[in-house]
Coordinates of C-alpha atoms in Angstrom, one line a residue:
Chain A
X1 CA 11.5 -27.7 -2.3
X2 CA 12.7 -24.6 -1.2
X3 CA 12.1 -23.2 2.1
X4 CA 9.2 -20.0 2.9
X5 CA 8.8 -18.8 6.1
X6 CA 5.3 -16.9 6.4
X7 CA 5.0 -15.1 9.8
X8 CA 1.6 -13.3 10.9
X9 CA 2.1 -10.6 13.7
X10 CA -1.2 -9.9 15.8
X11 CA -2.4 -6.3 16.6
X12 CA -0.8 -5.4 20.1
X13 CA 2.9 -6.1 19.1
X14 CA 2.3 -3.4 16.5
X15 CA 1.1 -1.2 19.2
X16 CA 4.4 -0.7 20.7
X17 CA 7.5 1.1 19.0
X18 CA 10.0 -0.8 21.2
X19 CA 8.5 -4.5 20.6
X20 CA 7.6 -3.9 16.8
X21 CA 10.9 -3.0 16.2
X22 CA 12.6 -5.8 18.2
X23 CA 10.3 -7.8 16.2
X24 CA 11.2 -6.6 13.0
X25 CA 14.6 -6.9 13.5
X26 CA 14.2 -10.5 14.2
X27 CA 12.1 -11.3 11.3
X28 CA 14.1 -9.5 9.1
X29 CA 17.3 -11.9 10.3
X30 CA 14.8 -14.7 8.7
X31 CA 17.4 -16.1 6.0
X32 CA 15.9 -16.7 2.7
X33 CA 12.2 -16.4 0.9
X34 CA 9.6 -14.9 3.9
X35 CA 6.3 -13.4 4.3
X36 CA 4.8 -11.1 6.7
X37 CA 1.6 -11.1 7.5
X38 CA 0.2 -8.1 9.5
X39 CA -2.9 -7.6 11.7
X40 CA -4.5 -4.4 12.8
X41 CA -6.0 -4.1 16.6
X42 CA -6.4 -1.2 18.0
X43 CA -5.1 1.6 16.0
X44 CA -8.1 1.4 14.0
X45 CA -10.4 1.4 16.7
X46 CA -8.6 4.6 18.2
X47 CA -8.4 6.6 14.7
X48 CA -12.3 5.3 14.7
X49 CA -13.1 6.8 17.7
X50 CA -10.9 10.4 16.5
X51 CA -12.9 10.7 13.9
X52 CA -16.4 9.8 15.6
X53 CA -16.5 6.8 14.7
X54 CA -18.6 3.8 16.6
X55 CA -16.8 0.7 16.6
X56 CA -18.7 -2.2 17.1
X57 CA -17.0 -5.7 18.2
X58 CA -19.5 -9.1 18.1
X59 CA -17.6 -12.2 19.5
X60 CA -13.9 -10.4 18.9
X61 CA -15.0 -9.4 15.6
X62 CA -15.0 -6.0 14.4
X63 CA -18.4 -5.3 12.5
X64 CA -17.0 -3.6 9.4
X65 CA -19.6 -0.6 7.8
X66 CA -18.8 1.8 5.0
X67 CA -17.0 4.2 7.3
X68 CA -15.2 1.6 8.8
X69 CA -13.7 0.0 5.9
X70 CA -12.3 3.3 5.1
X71 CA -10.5 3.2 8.5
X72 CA -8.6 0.0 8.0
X73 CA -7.8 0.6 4.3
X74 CA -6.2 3.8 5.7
X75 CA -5.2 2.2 9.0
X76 CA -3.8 -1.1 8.0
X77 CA -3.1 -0.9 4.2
X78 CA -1.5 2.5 5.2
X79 CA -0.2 3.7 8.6
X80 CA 1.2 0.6 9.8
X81 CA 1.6 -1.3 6.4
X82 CA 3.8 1.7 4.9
X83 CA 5.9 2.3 8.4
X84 CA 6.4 -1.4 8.9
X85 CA 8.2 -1.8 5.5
X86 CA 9.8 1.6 5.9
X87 CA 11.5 -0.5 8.9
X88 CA 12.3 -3.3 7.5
X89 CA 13.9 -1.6 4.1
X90 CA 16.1 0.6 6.7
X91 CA 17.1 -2.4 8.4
X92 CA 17.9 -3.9 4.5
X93 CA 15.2 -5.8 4.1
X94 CA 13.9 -5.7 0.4
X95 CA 10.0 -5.3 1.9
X96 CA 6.9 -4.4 -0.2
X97 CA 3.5 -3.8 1.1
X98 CA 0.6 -4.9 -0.2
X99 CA -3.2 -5.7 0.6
X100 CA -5.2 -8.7 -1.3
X101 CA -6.5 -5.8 -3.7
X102 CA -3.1 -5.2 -5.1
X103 CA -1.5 -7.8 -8.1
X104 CA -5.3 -9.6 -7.2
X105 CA -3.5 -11.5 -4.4
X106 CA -6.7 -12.3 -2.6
X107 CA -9.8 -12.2 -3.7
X108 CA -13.0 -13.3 -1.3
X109 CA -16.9 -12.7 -1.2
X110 CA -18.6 -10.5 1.2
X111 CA -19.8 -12.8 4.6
X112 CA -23.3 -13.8 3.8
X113 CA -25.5 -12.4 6.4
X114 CA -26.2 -15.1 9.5
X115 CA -27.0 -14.8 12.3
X116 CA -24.5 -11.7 12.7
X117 CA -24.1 -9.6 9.8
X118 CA -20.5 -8.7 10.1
X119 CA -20.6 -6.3 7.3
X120 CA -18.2 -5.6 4.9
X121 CA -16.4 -8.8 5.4
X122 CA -14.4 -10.7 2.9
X123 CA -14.2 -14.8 3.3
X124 CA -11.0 -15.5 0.6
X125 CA -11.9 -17.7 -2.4
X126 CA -8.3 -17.1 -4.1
X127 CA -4.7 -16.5 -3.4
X128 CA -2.4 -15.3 -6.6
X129 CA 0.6 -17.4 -5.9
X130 CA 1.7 -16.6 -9.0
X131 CA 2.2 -12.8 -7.9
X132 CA 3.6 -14.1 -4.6
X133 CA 6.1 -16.2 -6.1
X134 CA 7.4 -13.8 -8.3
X135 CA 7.6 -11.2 -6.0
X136 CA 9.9 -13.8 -4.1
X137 CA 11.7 -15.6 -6.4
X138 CA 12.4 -12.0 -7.5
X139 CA 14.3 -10.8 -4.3
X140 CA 11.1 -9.1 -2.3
X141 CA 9.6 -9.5 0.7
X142 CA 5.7 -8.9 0.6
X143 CA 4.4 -7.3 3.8
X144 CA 0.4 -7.9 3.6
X145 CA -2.5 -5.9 5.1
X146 CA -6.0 -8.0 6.4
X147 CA -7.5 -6.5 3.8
X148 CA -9.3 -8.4 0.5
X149 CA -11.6 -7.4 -2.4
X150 CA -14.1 -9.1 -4.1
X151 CA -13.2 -8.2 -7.9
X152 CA -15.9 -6.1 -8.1
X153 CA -14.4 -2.8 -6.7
X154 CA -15.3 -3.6 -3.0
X155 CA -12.5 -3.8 -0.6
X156 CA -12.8 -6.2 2.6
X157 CA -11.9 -6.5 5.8
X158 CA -10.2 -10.2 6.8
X159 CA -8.9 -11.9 9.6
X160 CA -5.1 -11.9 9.5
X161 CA -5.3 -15.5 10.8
X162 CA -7.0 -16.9 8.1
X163 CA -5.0 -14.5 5.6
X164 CA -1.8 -16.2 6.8
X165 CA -2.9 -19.8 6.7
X166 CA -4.4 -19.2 3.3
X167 CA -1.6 -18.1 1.9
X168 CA 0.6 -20.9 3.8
X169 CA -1.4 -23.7 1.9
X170 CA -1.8 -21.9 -1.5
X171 CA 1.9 -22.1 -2.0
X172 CA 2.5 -25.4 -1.1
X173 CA 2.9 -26.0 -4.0
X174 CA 5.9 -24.0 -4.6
X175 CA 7.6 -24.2 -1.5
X176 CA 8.1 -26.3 1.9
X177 CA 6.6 -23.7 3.7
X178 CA 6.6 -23.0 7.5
X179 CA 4.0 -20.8 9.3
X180 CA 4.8 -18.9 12.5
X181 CA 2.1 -16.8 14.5
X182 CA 3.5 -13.9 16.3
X183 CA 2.0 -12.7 19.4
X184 CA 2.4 -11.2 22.8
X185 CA 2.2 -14.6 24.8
X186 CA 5.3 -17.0 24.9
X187 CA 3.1 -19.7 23.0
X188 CA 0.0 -22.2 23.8
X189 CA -0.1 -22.0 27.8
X190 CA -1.7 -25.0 29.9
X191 CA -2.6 -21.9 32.3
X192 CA -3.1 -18.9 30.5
X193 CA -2.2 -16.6 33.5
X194 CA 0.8 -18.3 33.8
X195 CA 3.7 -17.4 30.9
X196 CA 6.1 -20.0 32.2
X197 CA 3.5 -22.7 31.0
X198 CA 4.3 -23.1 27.7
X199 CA 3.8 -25.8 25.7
X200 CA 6.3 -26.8 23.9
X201 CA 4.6 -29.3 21.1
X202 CA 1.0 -30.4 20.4
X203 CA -0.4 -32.9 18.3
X204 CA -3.8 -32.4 17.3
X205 CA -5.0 -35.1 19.6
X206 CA -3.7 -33.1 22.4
X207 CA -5.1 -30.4 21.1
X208 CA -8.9 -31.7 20.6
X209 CA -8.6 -33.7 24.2
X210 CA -7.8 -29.8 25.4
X211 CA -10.4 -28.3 23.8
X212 CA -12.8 -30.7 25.3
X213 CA -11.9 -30.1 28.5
X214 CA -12.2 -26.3 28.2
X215 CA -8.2 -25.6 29.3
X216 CA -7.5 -24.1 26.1
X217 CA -7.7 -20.4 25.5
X218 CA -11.0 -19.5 23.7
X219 CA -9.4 -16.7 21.7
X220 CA -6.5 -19.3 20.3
X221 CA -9.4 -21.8 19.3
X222 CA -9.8 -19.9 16.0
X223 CA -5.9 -19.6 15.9
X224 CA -5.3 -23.8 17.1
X225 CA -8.4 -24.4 14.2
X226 CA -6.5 -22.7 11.2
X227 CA -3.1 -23.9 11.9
X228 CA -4.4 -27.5 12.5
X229 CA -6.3 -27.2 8.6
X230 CA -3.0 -25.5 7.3
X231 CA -1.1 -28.9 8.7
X232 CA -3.3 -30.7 7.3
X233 CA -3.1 -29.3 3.9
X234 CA 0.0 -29.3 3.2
X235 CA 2.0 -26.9 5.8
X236 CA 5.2 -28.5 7.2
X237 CA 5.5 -26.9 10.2
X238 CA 3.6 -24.5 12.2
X239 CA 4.6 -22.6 15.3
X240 CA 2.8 -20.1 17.9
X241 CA 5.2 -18.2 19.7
X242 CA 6.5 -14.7 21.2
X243 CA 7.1 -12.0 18.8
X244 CA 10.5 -11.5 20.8
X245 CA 11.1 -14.8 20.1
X246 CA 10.8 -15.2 16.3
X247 CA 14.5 -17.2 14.9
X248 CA 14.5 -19.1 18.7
X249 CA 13.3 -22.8 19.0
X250 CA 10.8 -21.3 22.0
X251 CA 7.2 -21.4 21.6
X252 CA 4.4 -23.8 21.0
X253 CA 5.2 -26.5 17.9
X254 CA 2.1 -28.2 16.4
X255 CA 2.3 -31.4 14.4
X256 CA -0.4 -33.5 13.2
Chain B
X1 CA 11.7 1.0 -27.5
X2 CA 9.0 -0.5 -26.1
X3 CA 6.2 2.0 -25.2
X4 CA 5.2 2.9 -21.7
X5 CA 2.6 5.6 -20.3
X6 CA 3.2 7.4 -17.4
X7 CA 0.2 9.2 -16.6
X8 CA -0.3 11.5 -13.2
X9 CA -3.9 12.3 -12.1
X10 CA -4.2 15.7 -9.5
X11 CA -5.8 15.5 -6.3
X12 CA -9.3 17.1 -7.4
X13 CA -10.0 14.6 -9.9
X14 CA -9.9 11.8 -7.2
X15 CA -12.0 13.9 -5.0
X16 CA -15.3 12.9 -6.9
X17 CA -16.2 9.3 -7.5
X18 CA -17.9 10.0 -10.9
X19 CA -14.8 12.2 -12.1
X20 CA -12.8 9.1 -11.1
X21 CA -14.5 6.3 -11.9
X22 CA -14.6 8.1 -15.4
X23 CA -10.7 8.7 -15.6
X24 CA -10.1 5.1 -14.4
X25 CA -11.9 3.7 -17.1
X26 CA -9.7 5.3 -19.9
X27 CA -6.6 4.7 -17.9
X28 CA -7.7 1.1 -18.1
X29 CA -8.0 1.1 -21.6
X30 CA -4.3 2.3 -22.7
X31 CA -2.6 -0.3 -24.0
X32 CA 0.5 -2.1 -23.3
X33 CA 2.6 -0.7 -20.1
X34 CA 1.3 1.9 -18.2
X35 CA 2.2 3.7 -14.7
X36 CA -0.8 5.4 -12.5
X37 CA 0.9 8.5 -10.0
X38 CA -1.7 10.1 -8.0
X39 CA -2.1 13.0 -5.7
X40 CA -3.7 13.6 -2.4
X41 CA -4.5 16.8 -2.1
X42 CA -7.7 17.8 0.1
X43 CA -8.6 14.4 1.5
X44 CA -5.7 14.9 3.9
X45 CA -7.0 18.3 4.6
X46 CA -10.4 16.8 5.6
X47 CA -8.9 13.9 8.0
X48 CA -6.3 16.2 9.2
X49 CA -9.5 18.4 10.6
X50 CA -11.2 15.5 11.8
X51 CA -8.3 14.2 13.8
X52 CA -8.0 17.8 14.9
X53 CA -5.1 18.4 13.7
X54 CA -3.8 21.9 11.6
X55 CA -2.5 21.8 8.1
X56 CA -0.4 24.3 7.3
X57 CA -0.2 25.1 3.7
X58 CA 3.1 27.8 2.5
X59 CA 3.3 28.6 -1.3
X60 CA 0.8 26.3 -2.0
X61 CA 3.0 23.3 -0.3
X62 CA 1.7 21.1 3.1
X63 CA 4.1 21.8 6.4
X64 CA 4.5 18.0 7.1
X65 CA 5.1 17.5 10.4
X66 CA 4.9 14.4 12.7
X67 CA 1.2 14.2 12.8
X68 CA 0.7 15.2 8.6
X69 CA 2.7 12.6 7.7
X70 CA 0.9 9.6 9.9
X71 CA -2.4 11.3 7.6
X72 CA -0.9 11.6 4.4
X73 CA 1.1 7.9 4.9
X74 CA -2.9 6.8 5.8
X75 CA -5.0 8.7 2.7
X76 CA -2.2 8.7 0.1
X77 CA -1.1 5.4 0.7
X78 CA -4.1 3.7 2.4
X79 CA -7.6 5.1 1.1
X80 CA -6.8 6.8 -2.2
X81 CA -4.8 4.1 -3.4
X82 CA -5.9 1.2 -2.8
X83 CA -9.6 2.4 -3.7
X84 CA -8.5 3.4 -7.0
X85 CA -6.5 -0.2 -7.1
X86 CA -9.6 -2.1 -6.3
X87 CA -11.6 0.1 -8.7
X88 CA -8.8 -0.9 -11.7
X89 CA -8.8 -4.3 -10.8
X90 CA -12.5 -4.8 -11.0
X91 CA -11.9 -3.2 -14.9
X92 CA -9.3 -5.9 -14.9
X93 CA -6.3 -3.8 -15.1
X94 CA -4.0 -5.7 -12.9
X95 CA -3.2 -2.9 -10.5
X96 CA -1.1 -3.1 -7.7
X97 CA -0.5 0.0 -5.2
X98 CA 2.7 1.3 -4.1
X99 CA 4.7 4.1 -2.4
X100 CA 8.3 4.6 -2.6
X101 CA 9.3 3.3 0.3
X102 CA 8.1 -0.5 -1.2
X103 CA 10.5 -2.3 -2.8
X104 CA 12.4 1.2 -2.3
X105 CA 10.9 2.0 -5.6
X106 CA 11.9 6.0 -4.5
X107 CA 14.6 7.1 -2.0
X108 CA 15.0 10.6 -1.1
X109 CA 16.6 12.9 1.7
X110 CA 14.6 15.3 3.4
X111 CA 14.8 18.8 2.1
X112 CA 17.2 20.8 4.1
X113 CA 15.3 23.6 6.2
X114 CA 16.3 27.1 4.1
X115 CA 13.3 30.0 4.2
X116 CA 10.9 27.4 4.8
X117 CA 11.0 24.4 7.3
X118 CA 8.6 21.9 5.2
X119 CA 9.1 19.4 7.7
X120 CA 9.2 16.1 6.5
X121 CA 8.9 16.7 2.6
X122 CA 11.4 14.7 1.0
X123 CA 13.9 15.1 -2.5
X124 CA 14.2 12.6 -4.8
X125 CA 17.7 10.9 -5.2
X126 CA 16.8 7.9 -7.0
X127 CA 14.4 5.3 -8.4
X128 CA 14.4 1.9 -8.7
X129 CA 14.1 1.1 -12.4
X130 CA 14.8 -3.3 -12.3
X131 CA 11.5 -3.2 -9.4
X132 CA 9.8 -0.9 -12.1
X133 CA 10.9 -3.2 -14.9
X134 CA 9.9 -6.1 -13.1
X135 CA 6.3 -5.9 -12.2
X136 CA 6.0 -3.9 -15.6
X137 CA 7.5 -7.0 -17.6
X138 CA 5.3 -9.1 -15.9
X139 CA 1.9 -7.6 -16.7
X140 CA 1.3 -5.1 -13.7
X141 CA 0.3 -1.8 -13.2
X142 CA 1.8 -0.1 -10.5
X143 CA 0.0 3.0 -9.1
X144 CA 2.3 5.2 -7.1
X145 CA 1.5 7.4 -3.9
X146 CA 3.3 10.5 -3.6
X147 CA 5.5 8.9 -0.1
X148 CA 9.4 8.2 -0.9
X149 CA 11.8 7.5 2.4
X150 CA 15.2 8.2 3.6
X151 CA 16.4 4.7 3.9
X152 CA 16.6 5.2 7.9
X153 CA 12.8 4.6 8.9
X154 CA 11.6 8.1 8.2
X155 CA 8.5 8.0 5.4
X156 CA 8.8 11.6 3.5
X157 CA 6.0 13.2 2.0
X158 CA 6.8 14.1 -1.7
X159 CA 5.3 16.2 -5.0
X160 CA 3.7 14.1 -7.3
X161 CA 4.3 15.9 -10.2
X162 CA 8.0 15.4 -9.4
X163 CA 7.9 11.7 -9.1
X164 CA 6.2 11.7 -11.5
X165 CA 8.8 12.8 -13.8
X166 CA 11.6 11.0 -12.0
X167 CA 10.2 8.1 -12.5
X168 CA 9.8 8.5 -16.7
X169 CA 12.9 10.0 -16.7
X170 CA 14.5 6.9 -15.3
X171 CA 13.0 4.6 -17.3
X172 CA 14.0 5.8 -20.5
X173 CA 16.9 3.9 -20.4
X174 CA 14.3 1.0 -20.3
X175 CA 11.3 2.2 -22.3
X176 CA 10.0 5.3 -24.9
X177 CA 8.0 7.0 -22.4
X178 CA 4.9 9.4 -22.7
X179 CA 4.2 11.3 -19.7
X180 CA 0.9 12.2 -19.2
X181 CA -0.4 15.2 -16.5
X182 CA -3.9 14.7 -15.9
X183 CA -6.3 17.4 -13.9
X184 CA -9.2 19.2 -13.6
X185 CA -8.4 22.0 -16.7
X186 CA -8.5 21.1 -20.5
X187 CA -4.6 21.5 -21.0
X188 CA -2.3 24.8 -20.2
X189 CA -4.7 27.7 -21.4
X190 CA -4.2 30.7 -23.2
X191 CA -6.9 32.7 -20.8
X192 CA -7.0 30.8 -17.2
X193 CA -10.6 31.7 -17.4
X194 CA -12.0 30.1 -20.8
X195 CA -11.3 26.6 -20.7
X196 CA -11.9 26.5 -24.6
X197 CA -8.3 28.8 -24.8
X198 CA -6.5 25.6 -24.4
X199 CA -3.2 25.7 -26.1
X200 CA -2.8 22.2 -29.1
X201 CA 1.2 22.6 -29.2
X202 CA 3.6 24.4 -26.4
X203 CA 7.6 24.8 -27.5
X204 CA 10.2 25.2 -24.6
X205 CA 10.8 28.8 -26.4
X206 CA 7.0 29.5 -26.8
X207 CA 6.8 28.7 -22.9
X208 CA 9.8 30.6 -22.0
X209 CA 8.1 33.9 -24.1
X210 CA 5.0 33.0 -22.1
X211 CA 6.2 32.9 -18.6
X212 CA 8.3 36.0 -19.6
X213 CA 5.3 37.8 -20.5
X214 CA 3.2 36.6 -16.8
X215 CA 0.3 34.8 -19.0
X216 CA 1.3 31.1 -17.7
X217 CA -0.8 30.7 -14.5
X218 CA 1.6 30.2 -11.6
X219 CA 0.3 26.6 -10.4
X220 CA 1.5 25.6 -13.7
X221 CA 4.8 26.8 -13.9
X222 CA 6.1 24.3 -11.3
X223 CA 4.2 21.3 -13.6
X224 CA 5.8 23.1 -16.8
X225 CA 9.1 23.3 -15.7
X226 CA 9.1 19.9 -14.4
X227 CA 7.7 18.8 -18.1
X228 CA 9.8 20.6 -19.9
X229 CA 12.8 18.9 -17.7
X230 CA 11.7 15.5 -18.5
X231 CA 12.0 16.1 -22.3
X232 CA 15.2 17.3 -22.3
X233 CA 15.9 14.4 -20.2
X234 CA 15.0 12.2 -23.0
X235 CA 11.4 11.7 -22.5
X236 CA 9.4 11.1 -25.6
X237 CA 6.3 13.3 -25.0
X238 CA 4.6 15.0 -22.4
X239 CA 1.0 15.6 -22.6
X240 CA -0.9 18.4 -20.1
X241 CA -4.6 17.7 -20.5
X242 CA -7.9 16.8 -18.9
X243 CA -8.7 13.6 -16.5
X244 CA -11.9 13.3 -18.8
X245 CA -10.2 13.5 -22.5
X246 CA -7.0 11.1 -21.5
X247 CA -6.5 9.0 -24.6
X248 CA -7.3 11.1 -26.8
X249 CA -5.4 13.9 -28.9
X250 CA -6.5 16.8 -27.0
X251 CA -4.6 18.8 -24.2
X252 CA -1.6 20.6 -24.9
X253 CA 1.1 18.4 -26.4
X254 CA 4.6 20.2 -25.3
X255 CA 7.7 19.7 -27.5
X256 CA 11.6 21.2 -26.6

């Protein structure tokens, strides 16, 4: 099968000009069929706060209301969806950006209310992969927004994560795919004040023995969690590495 | 030919949710291929104020400067069209929102500074008919914000009326397009104060007499001109009428 790479950038490498555009140089040297998968972070919190805003986080979750959604529709699916394909198309990249709304890529039901009502949250029931794959077989390069809808007119906000894993394993079945997560650390560290600690591959056992013993990261648990499933289910390969070093054989490897 | 609509819908109508919900409902019941262009119009006013920063309006134009086009890239892009996306989708019109800059559906060059520095407004200089083609062959509707680029970065803020009748014009090589100008009037009007004066039929010489004679209201001479443009362009029909009455015979039909 032909090769995909789907890559998900996380929130503070779009912060930046300098980085971002490092970054996006790199992805777009990616030869062939690709993906980019886009968080949000803080720009929406700041635009939030402009416009009076509260923000309110639960766990490292942002608690998404009515006025809030219309933040990071404008925030994501706009500002720094439009500017990061207006990059990559100058750098000759044949980008489009889209949100799970548009072509019905990704449709999902509101969270039920738990113990935490996160709001207007979307937990993904469906990925179009026929939209995807024409888009791709087609030429284009789909840069994708956290953002869902639930077919009733309702947009929702969605982890980028679990957007980028989804996707990964929906289109399996088209492609060998391979799923890299961006971020600002060098990969997996054993110590994570330490950068130079990288570790280079981890099998799952590795992984649960660490997460037994408490030396893993607890913001990369939900990360480890989804790209162990997406192995699982069908994913060749799955990296977490530096966003400056996206196309390089650094970073952390993950096999079953 | 095949047939395809082209229909643009003016800021005001997307300023009330009835108004749209209304107008999206007959747009979703055209048949065959169809293209949605939207304004922004006072949205962007409102966030602009909130984020505290001025909009300055010359000649009935926005002064898009640094800050304006980080709004407009975030309610044109973001908000307006992806709500109206989500809304089109839950009619199950498949819908899928775009700017110029993705897929570079629209590349234009800023508009050279004469009288009036508009800032970062930009001109068309072409449109990307096989991406239009494409997602129109395969059963999508695209719905088009009123952003092109400059193929170096830069996102341009641009008149939807205009790309509005780029885009028909260019795809008469591909299609026997109707273009469709929907706001908050009945059609062009005899008497810009009776909104029963609307005029059934319009000639390029009857307009010509009109315009002569100072009864055409000035907004719509820009809207007329373009119109009148596109059909000697080789556009099929162009129809000026009300958000409310689109899909049926009423407006003012204009002919060369």
């Amino acid at each position: 099968m032909e090769k995909l790479v789907i890559v998900k950038v996380g929130g503070a490498v779009l912060e930046d000009p300098v980085t971002l555009n490092d970054f996006l140089c790199h992805f777009a040297a990616i030869p062939g069929k690709k993906i980019l998968i886009h968080g949000g972070g803080r720009a929406a919190t700041q635009i939030s706060t402009q416009l009076g805003i509260e923000t309110h986080i639960v766990e490292g979750r942002r608690i998404t209301d009515a006025e809030t959604i219309k933040v990071v529709t404008m925030v994501y699916g706009g500002l720094i969806n439009k500017n990061t394909v207006a990059v990559l198309q100058s750098k000759g990249c044949n980008a489009l950006g889209l949100t799970g709304v548009d072509m019905n890529l990704i449709s999902a039901v509101k969270r039920p209310v738990g113990e935490i009502d996160y709001g207007l949250v979307g937990d993904i029931t469906s990925i179009n992969t026929f939209a995807l794959s024409l888009l791709l077989q087609a030429g284009f390069v789909p840069v994708i927004a956290p953002i869902t809808h639930d077919n009733h007119g309702q947009l929702l906000n969605t982890n980028a994560d679990t957007i980028a894993s989804s996707i990964a394993v929906a289109l399996t079945n088209v492609f060998s795919v391979s799923l890299v997560y961006c971020f600002e650390k060098a990969g997996v560290l054993a110590d994570p004040d330490d950068d130079g600690s990288v570790i280079a591959a981890m099998s799952l056992q590795m992984y649960q023995d660490n997460k037994q013993m408490g030396t893993i990261h607890s913001g990369m648990i939900p990360k480890l969690d989804n790209s162990f499933k997406a192995l699982e289910m069908g994913v060749e390969e799955v990296i977490i590495t530096n966003a400056g070093t996206l196309n390089t054989s650094k970073g952390t490897h993950l096999s079953l």
